[in-house]
Amino acid sequence: MTIGRNETSVAMFTLQGISDEPELQVIFFLLFLGIYIMTLTWNLGLIILIRSDSHLHSPMYFFLSFLSFIDICYSSSISPRMLSDFFLEEKTISFLACAAQYFFAAWMALAECCLLAVMAYDRYVAIYSPLRYSIIMHLPICGKLVAGAYVAGCLGSLVQTTAGFQLHICGPKIINHFFCDIPKIIALSCSNPFINQFMVFLVALCIGLFSFLFIIMSYVYITVTILKMPSAKGRAKAFNTCASHLTAVTLFFGTAFCVYLRPNSGHSAHLDKVLSVFYAILIPVLNPMIYSLRNKEIKDALKRLMNRGKLS
């Protein structure tokens, strides 16, 4: 396979995985299998609940259902391969499979950035202009916003994947990670990766940082609006509607910044894996819990669903 100008053939990469300790492989497998099953169950259950209960047919839950779908796809782009690798002596992955894994994982991660920004805008409109909320956030607009998040994520991922996998790779094709991540691929290059790194950084800047700043600005306006409310009960209720989203944003962007903006060091490989586990494996299972456990509307919808099941 030809890569870039230097025409080096890379057929396979070797992933080092989470740990090379043989006695930990079964423990890690059972742990991450349980997390993956919970991720699928919680997110798919939340999607079904939102779609089946008419009380949840509002823009906020419309966006939440697509966030759950992103979390399912994001986790599924990494977890199945990681789980199978626990029982392999050589954790090899083909060049095309590695590129495909990164493309889909980055697509979902970038789409989630955009969707979290869309959800912040939704909360801003709901609090700043409640009387015009249903007019502004009607279904066609919501659909276009979701589609825009997916398209932006796809295009950004395509640029990053193309830039990262066109480098001249030489030496051992060993990726010191449990999945194909672009910084680890670029680290294997023996050609000048400046342009490629710049393209990857530019996408992260345009999508990731812009989404984060947009969320910050939205919450500045939300906070100012809430503080102007005369009723303490109204202020508490308004803040409560934003609490779950703020928690999800803090976890997602906080760990992403720790993973990708931390200075490189020779002793940071283990910490990279720990942070990546939280970012790529745990957040998809935490999001539905964050949005469900303290949400009265979702609890009531679940009770209605269970009552319908008993009656039938």
PDB file of C-alpha atoms in Angstrom:
ATOM      1  CA  MET A   1       0.000   0.000   0.000  1.00  0.00           C
ATOM      2  CA  THR A   2       1.429   3.359  -0.974  1.00  0.00           C
ATOM      3  CA  ILE A   3       1.388   6.182   1.515  1.00  0.00           C
ATOM      4  CA  GLY A   4       2.280   9.715   0.448  1.00  0.00           C
ATOM      5  CA  ARG A   5       5.300  10.508  -1.616  1.00  0.00           C
ATOM      6  CA  ASN A   6       7.737   8.143   0.062  1.00  0.00           C
ATOM      7  CA  GLU A   7       5.895   4.990  -0.973  1.00  0.00           C
ATOM      8  CA  THR A   8       6.342   2.926   2.144  1.00  0.00           C
ATOM      9  CA  SER A   9       4.172  -0.150   2.453  1.00  0.00           C
ATOM     10  CA  VAL A  10       2.274  -0.463   5.730  1.00  0.00           C
ATOM     11  CA  ALA A  11       0.037  -3.513   5.840  1.00  0.00           C
ATOM     12  CA  MET A  12      -0.411  -3.917   9.604  1.00  0.00           C
ATOM     13  CA  PHE A  13      -0.069  -2.039  12.873  1.00  0.00           C
ATOM     14  CA  THR A  14       0.313  -3.609  16.323  1.00  0.00           C
ATOM     15  CA  LEU A  15      -1.717  -2.226  19.212  1.00  0.00           C
ATOM     16  CA  GLN A  16      -0.138  -2.544  22.647  1.00  0.00           C
ATOM     17  CA  GLY A  17      -3.514  -2.548  24.386  1.00  0.00           C
ATOM     18  CA  ILE A  18      -4.450  -1.328  27.839  1.00  0.00           C
ATOM     19  CA  SER A  19      -2.113  -3.653  29.723  1.00  0.00           C
ATOM     20  CA  ASP A  20       0.402  -6.358  28.872  1.00  0.00           C
ATOM     21  CA  GLU A  21      -0.028  -8.116  32.233  1.00  0.00           C
ATOM     22  CA  PRO A  22      -1.463 -11.614  31.442  1.00  0.00           C
ATOM     23  CA  GLU A  23      -3.227 -11.976  34.800  1.00  0.00           C
ATOM     24  CA  LEU A  24      -5.211  -8.772  34.195  1.00  0.00           C
ATOM     25  CA  GLN A  25      -6.576  -9.666  30.752  1.00  0.00           C
ATOM     26  CA  VAL A  26      -9.629 -11.629  31.967  1.00  0.00           C
ATOM     27  CA  ILE A  27     -10.420  -9.020  34.646  1.00  0.00           C
ATOM     28  CA  PHE A  28     -10.224  -6.168  32.146  1.00  0.00           C
ATOM     29  CA  PHE A  29     -12.267  -8.138  29.616  1.00  0.00           C
ATOM     30  CA  LEU A  30     -15.120  -8.743  32.070  1.00  0.00           C
ATOM     31  CA  LEU A  31     -14.988  -5.158  33.326  1.00  0.00           C
ATOM     32  CA  PHE A  32     -15.090  -3.518  29.898  1.00  0.00           C
ATOM     33  CA  LEU A  33     -17.598  -6.041  28.549  1.00  0.00           C
ATOM     34  CA  GLY A  34     -19.923  -5.077  31.400  1.00  0.00           C
ATOM     35  CA  ILE A  35     -19.402  -1.378  30.657  1.00  0.00           C
ATOM     36  CA  TYR A  36     -20.071  -1.903  26.944  1.00  0.00           C
ATOM     37  CA  ILE A  37     -23.276  -3.862  27.613  1.00  0.00           C
ATOM     38  CA  MET A  38     -24.419  -1.109  29.993  1.00  0.00           C
ATOM     39  CA  THR A  39     -23.602   1.517  27.354  1.00  0.00           C
ATOM     40  CA  LEU A  40     -25.760  -0.234  24.766  1.00  0.00           C
ATOM     41  CA  THR A  41     -28.582  -0.956  27.235  1.00  0.00           C
ATOM     42  CA  TRP A  42     -28.807   2.503  28.792  1.00  0.00           C
ATOM     43  CA  ASN A  43     -28.509   4.458  25.559  1.00  0.00           C
ATOM     44  CA  LEU A  44     -30.768   2.221  23.483  1.00  0.00           C
ATOM     45  CA  GLY A  45     -33.300   2.150  26.315  1.00  0.00           C
ATOM     46  CA  LEU A  46     -33.255   5.945  26.514  1.00  0.00           C
ATOM     47  CA  ILE A  47     -33.802   6.254  22.752  1.00  0.00           C
ATOM     48  CA  ILE A  48     -36.750   3.844  22.855  1.00  0.00           C
ATOM     49  CA  LEU A  49     -38.255   5.621  25.870  1.00  0.00           C
ATOM     50  CA  ILE A  50     -38.010   9.050  24.221  1.00  0.00           C
ATOM     51  CA  ARG A  51     -39.481   7.792  20.959  1.00  0.00           C
ATOM     52  CA  SER A  52     -42.359   5.901  22.617  1.00  0.00           C
ATOM     53  CA  ASP A  53     -43.523   8.496  25.154  1.00  0.00           C
ATOM     54  CA  SER A  54     -45.321  11.548  23.750  1.00  0.00           C
ATOM     55  CA  HIS A  55     -44.499  13.573  26.884  1.00  0.00           C
ATOM     56  CA  LEU A  56     -40.832  13.470  25.853  1.00  0.00           C
ATOM     57  CA  HIS A  57     -41.436  14.703  22.297  1.00  0.00           C
ATOM     58  CA  SER A  58     -39.686  18.026  22.856  1.00  0.00           C
ATOM     59  CA  PRO A  59     -36.487  19.477  21.334  1.00  0.00           C
ATOM     60  CA  MET A  60     -34.398  18.746  24.440  1.00  0.00           C
ATOM     61  CA  TYR A  61     -35.204  15.023  24.373  1.00  0.00           C
ATOM     62  CA  PHE A  62     -35.012  14.944  20.578  1.00  0.00           C
ATOM     63  CA  PHE A  63     -31.382  16.066  20.854  1.00  0.00           C
ATOM     64  CA  LEU A  64     -30.777  13.713  23.784  1.00  0.00           C
ATOM     65  CA  SER A  65     -31.888  10.714  21.714  1.00  0.00           C
ATOM     66  CA  PHE A  66     -29.322  11.579  19.060  1.00  0.00           C
ATOM     67  CA  LEU A  67     -26.652  12.092  21.724  1.00  0.00           C
ATOM     68  CA  SER A  68     -27.401   8.537  22.907  1.00  0.00           C
ATOM     69  CA  PHE A  69     -27.107   7.282  19.335  1.00  0.00           C
ATOM     70  CA  ILE A  70     -23.701   8.985  19.005  1.00  0.00           C
ATOM     71  CA  ASP A  71     -22.557   7.391  22.279  1.00  0.00           C
ATOM     72  CA  ILE A  72     -23.605   3.936  21.013  1.00  0.00           C
ATOM     73  CA  CYS A  73     -21.690   4.424  17.751  1.00  0.00           C
ATOM     74  CA  TYR A  74     -18.668   5.960  19.476  1.00  0.00           C
ATOM     75  CA  SER A  75     -18.370   3.145  21.999  1.00  0.00           C
ATOM     76  CA  SER A  76     -18.959   0.520  19.288  1.00  0.00           C
ATOM     77  CA  SER A  77     -16.128   1.918  17.169  1.00  0.00           C
ATOM     78  CA  ILE A  78     -13.639   1.131  19.955  1.00  0.00           C
ATOM     79  CA  SER A  79     -14.960  -1.385  22.513  1.00  0.00           C
ATOM     80  CA  PRO A  80     -15.542  -4.545  20.383  1.00  0.00           C
ATOM     81  CA  ARG A  81     -12.027  -4.429  18.949  1.00  0.00           C
ATOM     82  CA  MET A  82     -10.530  -3.708  22.374  1.00  0.00           C
ATOM     83  CA  LEU A  83     -12.440  -6.622  23.930  1.00  0.00           C
ATOM     84  CA  SER A  84     -11.261  -9.097  21.283  1.00  0.00           C
ATOM     85  CA  ASP A  85      -7.654  -7.962  21.754  1.00  0.00           C
ATOM     86  CA  PHE A  86      -7.569  -9.071  25.387  1.00  0.00           C
ATOM     87  CA  PHE A  87      -7.221 -12.705  24.254  1.00  0.00           C
ATOM     88  CA  LEU A  88      -4.750 -12.154  21.404  1.00  0.00           C
ATOM     89  CA  GLU A  89      -1.000 -12.552  21.722  1.00  0.00           C
ATOM     90  CA  GLU A  90      -0.402 -10.157  18.826  1.00  0.00           C
ATOM     91  CA  LYS A  91      -2.923  -7.338  18.689  1.00  0.00           C
ATOM     92  CA  THR A  92      -2.490  -6.582  15.005  1.00  0.00           C
ATOM     93  CA  ILE A  93      -4.803  -4.356  12.989  1.00  0.00           C
ATOM     94  CA  SER A  94      -4.656  -3.680   9.269  1.00  0.00           C
ATOM     95  CA  PHE A  95      -3.889  -0.233   7.905  1.00  0.00           C
ATOM     96  CA  LEU A  96      -7.406   0.159   6.470  1.00  0.00           C
ATOM     97  CA  ALA A  97      -9.087  -1.134   9.651  1.00  0.00           C
ATOM     98  CA  CYS A  98      -6.998   1.279  11.720  1.00  0.00           C
ATOM     99  CA  ALA A  99      -7.934   4.216   9.483  1.00  0.00           C
ATOM    100  CA  ALA A 100     -11.613   3.171   9.528  1.00  0.00           C
ATOM    101  CA  GLN A 101     -11.629   2.863  13.313  1.00  0.00           C
ATOM    102  CA  TYR A 102     -10.180   6.334  13.754  1.00  0.00           C
ATOM    103  CA  PHE A 103     -12.531   7.823  11.140  1.00  0.00           C
ATOM    104  CA  PHE A 104     -15.689   6.549  12.845  1.00  0.00           C
ATOM    105  CA  ALA A 105     -14.460   7.332  16.371  1.00  0.00           C
ATOM    106  CA  ALA A 106     -13.426  10.876  15.388  1.00  0.00           C
ATOM    107  CA  TRP A 107     -16.686  11.352  13.466  1.00  0.00           C
ATOM    108  CA  MET A 108     -18.732  10.553  16.556  1.00  0.00           C
ATOM    109  CA  ALA A 109     -16.500  12.590  18.895  1.00  0.00           C
ATOM    110  CA  LEU A 110     -16.630  15.697  16.687  1.00  0.00           C
ATOM    111  CA  ALA A 111     -20.375  15.269  16.129  1.00  0.00           C
ATOM    112  CA  GLU A 112     -20.827  15.092  19.895  1.00  0.00           C
ATOM    113  CA  CYS A 113     -18.958  18.389  20.272  1.00  0.00           C
ATOM    114  CA  CYS A 114     -21.381  20.022  17.848  1.00  0.00           C
ATOM    115  CA  LEU A 115     -24.463  18.391  19.361  1.00  0.00           C
ATOM    116  CA  LEU A 116     -23.522  19.522  22.873  1.00  0.00           C
ATOM    117  CA  ALA A 117     -23.274  23.065  21.480  1.00  0.00           C
ATOM    118  CA  VAL A 118     -26.713  22.662  19.860  1.00  0.00           C
ATOM    119  CA  MET A 119     -28.128  21.461  23.197  1.00  0.00           C
ATOM    120  CA  ALA A 120     -26.638  24.516  24.929  1.00  0.00           C
ATOM    121  CA  TYR A 121     -28.395  26.741  22.364  1.00  0.00           C
ATOM    122  CA  ASP A 122     -31.631  24.857  23.035  1.00  0.00           C
ATOM    123  CA  ARG A 123     -31.338  25.564  26.769  1.00  0.00           C
ATOM    124  CA  TYR A 124     -30.545  29.224  26.026  1.00  0.00           C
ATOM    125  CA  VAL A 125     -33.682  29.655  23.891  1.00  0.00           C
ATOM    126  CA  ALA A 126     -35.832  27.806  26.457  1.00  0.00           C
ATOM    127  CA  ILE A 127     -34.708  30.105  29.293  1.00  0.00           C
ATOM    128  CA  TYR A 128     -34.142  33.393  27.457  1.00  0.00           C
ATOM    129  CA  SER A 129     -37.277  33.286  25.294  1.00  0.00           C
ATOM    130  CA  PRO A 130     -39.710  30.671  26.683  1.00  0.00           C
ATOM    131  CA  LEU A 131     -42.762  32.120  24.918  1.00  0.00           C
ATOM    132  CA  ARG A 132     -41.119  31.804  21.498  1.00  0.00           C
ATOM    133  CA  TYR A 133     -39.360  28.503  22.269  1.00  0.00           C
ATOM    134  CA  SER A 134     -41.751  26.267  20.328  1.00  0.00           C
ATOM    135  CA  ILE A 135     -41.642  28.640  17.349  1.00  0.00           C
ATOM    136  CA  ILE A 136     -37.832  28.873  17.224  1.00  0.00           C
ATOM    137  CA  MET A 137     -37.035  25.247  18.045  1.00  0.00           C
ATOM    138  CA  HIS A 138     -39.585  23.531  15.826  1.00  0.00           C
ATOM    139  CA  LEU A 139     -38.957  20.021  14.483  1.00  0.00           C
ATOM    140  CA  PRO A 140     -37.527  20.914  11.014  1.00  0.00           C
ATOM    141  CA  ILE A 141     -35.005  23.276  12.619  1.00  0.00           C
ATOM    142  CA  CYS A 142     -34.050  20.650  15.203  1.00  0.00           C
ATOM    143  CA  GLY A 143     -33.565  18.091  12.421  1.00  0.00           C
ATOM    144  CA  LYS A 144     -31.319  20.469  10.482  1.00  0.00           C
ATOM    145  CA  LEU A 145     -29.237  21.222  13.577  1.00  0.00           C
ATOM    146  CA  VAL A 146     -28.707  17.507  14.238  1.00  0.00           C
ATOM    147  CA  ALA A 147     -27.869  16.875  10.573  1.00  0.00           C
ATOM    148  CA  GLY A 148     -25.415  19.780  10.673  1.00  0.00           C
ATOM    149  CA  ALA A 149     -23.680  18.253  13.715  1.00  0.00           C
ATOM    150  CA  TYR A 150     -23.313  14.895  11.954  1.00  0.00           C
ATOM    151  CA  VAL A 151     -22.101  16.437   8.685  1.00  0.00           C
ATOM    152  CA  ALA A 152     -19.579  18.687  10.462  1.00  0.00           C
ATOM    153  CA  GLY A 153     -18.260  15.701  12.416  1.00  0.00           C
ATOM    154  CA  CYS A 154     -17.994  13.575   9.267  1.00  0.00           C
ATOM    155  CA  LEU A 155     -16.131  16.236   7.264  1.00  0.00           C
ATOM    156  CA  GLY A 156     -13.812  17.032  10.162  1.00  0.00           C
ATOM    157  CA  SER A 157     -13.027  13.366  10.710  1.00  0.00           C
ATOM    158  CA  LEU A 158     -12.394  12.859   6.994  1.00  0.00           C
ATOM    159  CA  VAL A 159      -9.835  15.684   6.984  1.00  0.00           C
ATOM    160  CA  GLN A 160      -8.099  14.380  10.122  1.00  0.00           C
ATOM    161  CA  THR A 161      -8.023  10.774   8.912  1.00  0.00           C
ATOM    162  CA  THR A 162      -6.667  11.745   5.499  1.00  0.00           C
ATOM    163  CA  ALA A 163      -3.999  13.957   7.052  1.00  0.00           C
ATOM    164  CA  GLY A 164      -2.950  11.418   9.689  1.00  0.00           C
ATOM    165  CA  PHE A 165      -2.774   8.350   7.478  1.00  0.00           C
ATOM    166  CA  GLN A 166      -0.812   9.880   4.589  1.00  0.00           C
ATOM    167  CA  LEU A 167       2.437  10.120   6.524  1.00  0.00           C
ATOM    168  CA  HIS A 168       5.586   8.121   5.757  1.00  0.00           C
ATOM    169  CA  ILE A 169       5.638   5.426   8.468  1.00  0.00           C
ATOM    170  CA  CYS A 170       8.944   3.723   9.238  1.00  0.00           C
ATOM    171  CA  GLY A 171      10.411   1.608  11.997  1.00  0.00           C
ATOM    172  CA  PRO A 172       8.253  -0.559  14.284  1.00  0.00           C
ATOM    173  CA  LYS A 173       4.551  -0.158  13.445  1.00  0.00           C
ATOM    174  CA  ILE A 174       3.611  -0.342  17.143  1.00  0.00           C
ATOM    175  CA  ILE A 175       0.823   1.917  18.437  1.00  0.00           C
ATOM    176  CA  ASN A 176       1.175   2.420  22.176  1.00  0.00           C
ATOM    177  CA  HIS A 177      -2.568   2.535  22.754  1.00  0.00           C
ATOM    178  CA  PHE A 178      -5.673   0.333  22.793  1.00  0.00           C
ATOM    179  CA  PHE A 179      -7.162   1.919  19.656  1.00  0.00           C
ATOM    180  CA  CYS A 180      -5.981   3.829  16.607  1.00  0.00           C
ATOM    181  CA  ASP A 181      -5.632   7.444  17.733  1.00  0.00           C
ATOM    182  CA  ILE A 182      -4.195  10.063  15.414  1.00  0.00           C
ATOM    183  CA  PRO A 183      -1.463  11.446  17.741  1.00  0.00           C
ATOM    184  CA  LYS A 184      -0.078   7.909  18.101  1.00  0.00           C
ATOM    185  CA  ILE A 185      -0.115   7.402  14.331  1.00  0.00           C
ATOM    186  CA  ILE A 186       1.655  10.715  13.723  1.00  0.00           C
ATOM    187  CA  ALA A 187       4.274   9.741  16.330  1.00  0.00           C
ATOM    188  CA  LEU A 188       5.300   6.800  14.089  1.00  0.00           C
ATOM    189  CA  SER A 189       6.164   9.080  11.192  1.00  0.00           C
ATOM    190  CA  CYS A 190       9.752   9.567  10.097  1.00  0.00           C
ATOM    191  CA  SER A 191       8.850  12.389   7.699  1.00  0.00           C
ATOM    192  CA  ASN A 192       8.065  15.964   8.706  1.00  0.00           C
ATOM    193  CA  PRO A 193       4.501  15.810  10.090  1.00  0.00           C
ATOM    194  CA  PHE A 194       4.018  19.585  10.497  1.00  0.00           C
ATOM    195  CA  ILE A 195       1.391  20.035   7.751  1.00  0.00           C
ATOM    196  CA  ASN A 196      -0.478  16.910   8.846  1.00  0.00           C
ATOM    197  CA  GLN A 197      -0.420  17.958  12.493  1.00  0.00           C
ATOM    198  CA  PHE A 198      -1.595  21.419  11.487  1.00  0.00           C
ATOM    199  CA  MET A 199      -4.580  19.977   9.583  1.00  0.00           C
ATOM    200  CA  VAL A 200      -5.549  17.769  12.544  1.00  0.00           C
ATOM    201  CA  PHE A 201      -5.167  20.723  14.926  1.00  0.00           C
ATOM    202  CA  LEU A 202      -7.142  23.036  12.634  1.00  0.00           C
ATOM    203  CA  VAL A 203     -10.133  20.669  12.607  1.00  0.00           C
ATOM    204  CA  ALA A 204      -9.976  20.302  16.388  1.00  0.00           C
ATOM    205  CA  LEU A 205      -9.773  24.099  16.718  1.00  0.00           C
ATOM    206  CA  CYS A 206     -12.642  24.840  14.324  1.00  0.00           C
ATOM    207  CA  ILE A 207     -15.040  22.202  15.652  1.00  0.00           C
ATOM    208  CA  GLY A 208     -13.958  21.321  19.188  1.00  0.00           C
ATOM    209  CA  LEU A 209     -12.852  24.719  20.485  1.00  0.00           C
ATOM    210  CA  PHE A 210     -15.587  26.635  18.654  1.00  0.00           C
ATOM    211  CA  SER A 211     -18.238  24.323  20.132  1.00  0.00           C
ATOM    212  CA  PHE A 212     -16.762  24.742  23.611  1.00  0.00           C
ATOM    213  CA  LEU A 213     -16.643  28.552  23.345  1.00  0.00           C
ATOM    214  CA  PHE A 214     -20.193  28.596  21.980  1.00  0.00           C
ATOM    215  CA  ILE A 215     -21.339  26.569  24.999  1.00  0.00           C
ATOM    216  CA  ILE A 216     -19.530  28.945  27.361  1.00  0.00           C
ATOM    217  CA  MET A 217     -21.156  31.987  25.723  1.00  0.00           C
ATOM    218  CA  SER A 218     -24.585  30.329  25.838  1.00  0.00           C
ATOM    219  CA  TYR A 219     -24.242  29.698  29.561  1.00  0.00           C
ATOM    220  CA  VAL A 220     -23.059  33.234  30.206  1.00  0.00           C
ATOM    221  CA  TYR A 221     -26.326  34.504  28.684  1.00  0.00           C
ATOM    222  CA  ILE A 222     -28.297  31.767  30.470  1.00  0.00           C
ATOM    223  CA  THR A 223     -26.772  32.729  33.841  1.00  0.00           C
ATOM    224  CA  VAL A 224     -27.477  36.430  33.315  1.00  0.00           C
ATOM    225  CA  THR A 225     -31.083  35.639  32.352  1.00  0.00           C
ATOM    226  CA  ILE A 226     -31.625  33.363  35.338  1.00  0.00           C
ATOM    227  CA  LEU A 227     -30.189  35.883  37.814  1.00  0.00           C
ATOM    228  CA  LYS A 228     -32.718  38.438  36.565  1.00  0.00           C
ATOM    229  CA  MET A 229     -35.637  36.156  37.462  1.00  0.00           C
ATOM    230  CA  PRO A 230     -37.588  37.533  40.446  1.00  0.00           C
ATOM    231  CA  SER A 231     -38.577  34.135  41.846  1.00  0.00           C
ATOM    232  CA  ALA A 232     -36.039  31.997  43.718  1.00  0.00           C
ATOM    233  CA  LYS A 233     -38.069  28.923  42.809  1.00  0.00           C
ATOM    234  CA  GLY A 234     -37.960  29.897  39.129  1.00  0.00           C
ATOM    235  CA  ARG A 235     -34.187  30.401  39.295  1.00  0.00           C
ATOM    236  CA  ALA A 236     -33.708  26.992  40.929  1.00  0.00           C
ATOM    237  CA  LYS A 237     -35.900  25.292  38.335  1.00  0.00           C
ATOM    238  CA  ALA A 238     -34.047  26.983  35.457  1.00  0.00           C
ATOM    239  CA  PHE A 239     -30.638  26.020  36.832  1.00  0.00           C
ATOM    240  CA  ASN A 240     -31.862  22.468  37.374  1.00  0.00           C
ATOM    241  CA  THR A 241     -32.798  22.095  33.681  1.00  0.00           C
ATOM    242  CA  CYS A 242     -29.188  22.923  32.766  1.00  0.00           C
ATOM    243  CA  ALA A 243     -27.418  20.838  35.416  1.00  0.00           C
ATOM    244  CA  SER A 244     -27.313  17.565  33.461  1.00  0.00           C
ATOM    245  CA  HIS A 245     -26.053  19.220  30.291  1.00  0.00           C
ATOM    246  CA  LEU A 246     -23.390  21.162  32.191  1.00  0.00           C
ATOM    247  CA  THR A 247     -22.195  17.951  33.847  1.00  0.00           C
ATOM    248  CA  ALA A 248     -21.985  16.152  30.480  1.00  0.00           C
ATOM    249  CA  VAL A 249     -20.122  19.097  28.906  1.00  0.00           C
ATOM    250  CA  THR A 250     -17.635  19.271  31.794  1.00  0.00           C
ATOM    251  CA  LEU A 251     -16.856  15.549  31.602  1.00  0.00           C
ATOM    252  CA  PHE A 252     -16.592  15.439  27.811  1.00  0.00           C
ATOM    253  CA  PHE A 253     -14.514  18.551  27.174  1.00  0.00           C
ATOM    254  CA  GLY A 254     -12.541  18.258  30.407  1.00  0.00           C
ATOM    255  CA  THR A 255     -11.222  14.789  29.614  1.00  0.00           C
ATOM    256  CA  ALA A 256     -10.787  15.622  25.901  1.00  0.00           C
ATOM    257  CA  PHE A 257      -8.601  18.607  26.769  1.00  0.00           C
ATOM    258  CA  CYS A 258      -6.607  16.470  29.230  1.00  0.00           C
ATOM    259  CA  VAL A 259      -6.028  13.789  26.568  1.00  0.00           C
ATOM    260  CA  TYR A 260      -5.170  15.986  23.588  1.00  0.00           C
ATOM    261  CA  LEU A 261      -3.818  19.248  25.035  1.00  0.00           C
ATOM    262  CA  ARG A 262      -1.477  17.788  27.663  1.00  0.00           C
ATOM    263  CA  PRO A 263       2.241  18.274  26.932  1.00  0.00           C
ATOM    264  CA  ASN A 264       3.879  15.097  25.648  1.00  0.00           C
ATOM    265  CA  SER A 265       6.361  13.326  27.880  1.00  0.00           C
ATOM    266  CA  GLY A 266       8.080   9.990  27.855  1.00  0.00           C
ATOM    267  CA  HIS A 267       6.223   8.921  30.985  1.00  0.00           C
ATOM    268  CA  SER A 268       2.710   9.908  29.896  1.00  0.00           C
ATOM    269  CA  ALA A 269       1.722   6.795  27.887  1.00  0.00           C
ATOM    270  CA  HIS A 270       0.020   5.101  30.848  1.00  0.00           C
ATOM    271  CA  LEU A 271      -1.824   8.290  31.816  1.00  0.00           C
ATOM    272  CA  ASP A 272      -2.908   8.702  28.175  1.00  0.00           C
ATOM    273  CA  LYS A 273      -4.541   5.277  28.298  1.00  0.00           C
ATOM    274  CA  VAL A 274      -6.264   5.958  31.622  1.00  0.00           C
ATOM    275  CA  LEU A 275      -7.674   9.280  30.391  1.00  0.00           C
ATOM    276  CA  SER A 276      -8.680   7.735  27.059  1.00  0.00           C
ATOM    277  CA  VAL A 277     -10.576   4.959  28.867  1.00  0.00           C
ATOM    278  CA  PHE A 278     -12.582   7.610  30.667  1.00  0.00           C
ATOM    279  CA  TYR A 279     -13.059   9.690  27.520  1.00  0.00           C
ATOM    280  CA  ALA A 280     -13.896   6.912  25.050  1.00  0.00           C
ATOM    281  CA  ILE A 281     -15.326   4.113  27.219  1.00  0.00           C
ATOM    282  CA  LEU A 282     -16.861   5.601  30.375  1.00  0.00           C
ATOM    283  CA  ILE A 283     -18.453   8.832  29.106  1.00  0.00           C
ATOM    284  CA  PRO A 284     -20.807   6.993  26.679  1.00  0.00           C
ATOM    285  CA  VAL A 285     -22.200   4.992  29.620  1.00  0.00           C
ATOM    286  CA  LEU A 286     -22.271   7.974  32.005  1.00  0.00           C
ATOM    287  CA  ASN A 287     -24.223  10.330  29.707  1.00  0.00           C
ATOM    288  CA  PRO A 288     -27.583   8.489  29.848  1.00  0.00           C
ATOM    289  CA  MET A 289     -27.208   8.127  33.623  1.00  0.00           C
ATOM    290  CA  ILE A 290     -26.485  11.844  34.009  1.00  0.00           C
ATOM    291  CA  TYR A 291     -29.568  12.784  32.004  1.00  0.00           C
ATOM    292  CA  SER A 292     -31.851  10.161  33.578  1.00  0.00           C
ATOM    293  CA  LEU A 293     -31.164   9.733  37.281  1.00  0.00           C
ATOM    294  CA  ARG A 294     -32.234  13.246  38.363  1.00  0.00           C
ATOM    295  CA  ASN A 295     -34.731  13.866  35.564  1.00  0.00           C
ATOM    296  CA  LYS A 296     -38.336  13.710  36.790  1.00  0.00           C
ATOM    297  CA  GLU A 297     -39.802  13.655  33.268  1.00  0.00           C
ATOM    298  CA  ILE A 298     -37.756  10.603  32.282  1.00  0.00           C
ATOM    299  CA  LYS A 299     -38.601   8.851  35.564  1.00  0.00           C
ATOM    300  CA  ASP A 300     -42.305   9.542  35.001  1.00  0.00           C
ATOM    301  CA  ALA A 301     -42.052   8.285  31.404  1.00  0.00           C
ATOM    302  CA  LEU A 302     -40.383   5.101  32.651  1.00  0.00           C
ATOM    303  CA  LYS A 303     -43.189   4.582  35.188  1.00  0.00           C
ATOM    304  CA  ARG A 304     -45.803   5.045  32.447  1.00  0.00           C
ATOM    305  CA  LEU A 305     -43.994   2.518  30.266  1.00  0.00           C
ATOM    306  CA  MET A 306     -43.837  -0.008  33.098  1.00  0.00           C
ATOM    307  CA  ASN A 307     -47.535   0.519  33.879  1.00  0.00           C
ATOM    308  CA  ARG A 308     -48.441  -0.071  30.232  1.00  0.00           C
ATOM    309  CA  GLY A 309     -46.432  -3.274  30.384  1.00  0.00           C
ATOM    310  CA  LYS A 310     -48.323  -4.459  33.465  1.00  0.00           C
ATOM    311  CA  LEU A 311     -51.705  -3.660  31.912  1.00  0.00           C
ATOM    312  CA  SER A 312     -50.876  -5.534  28.737  1.00  0.00           C
TER     313      SER A 312
END
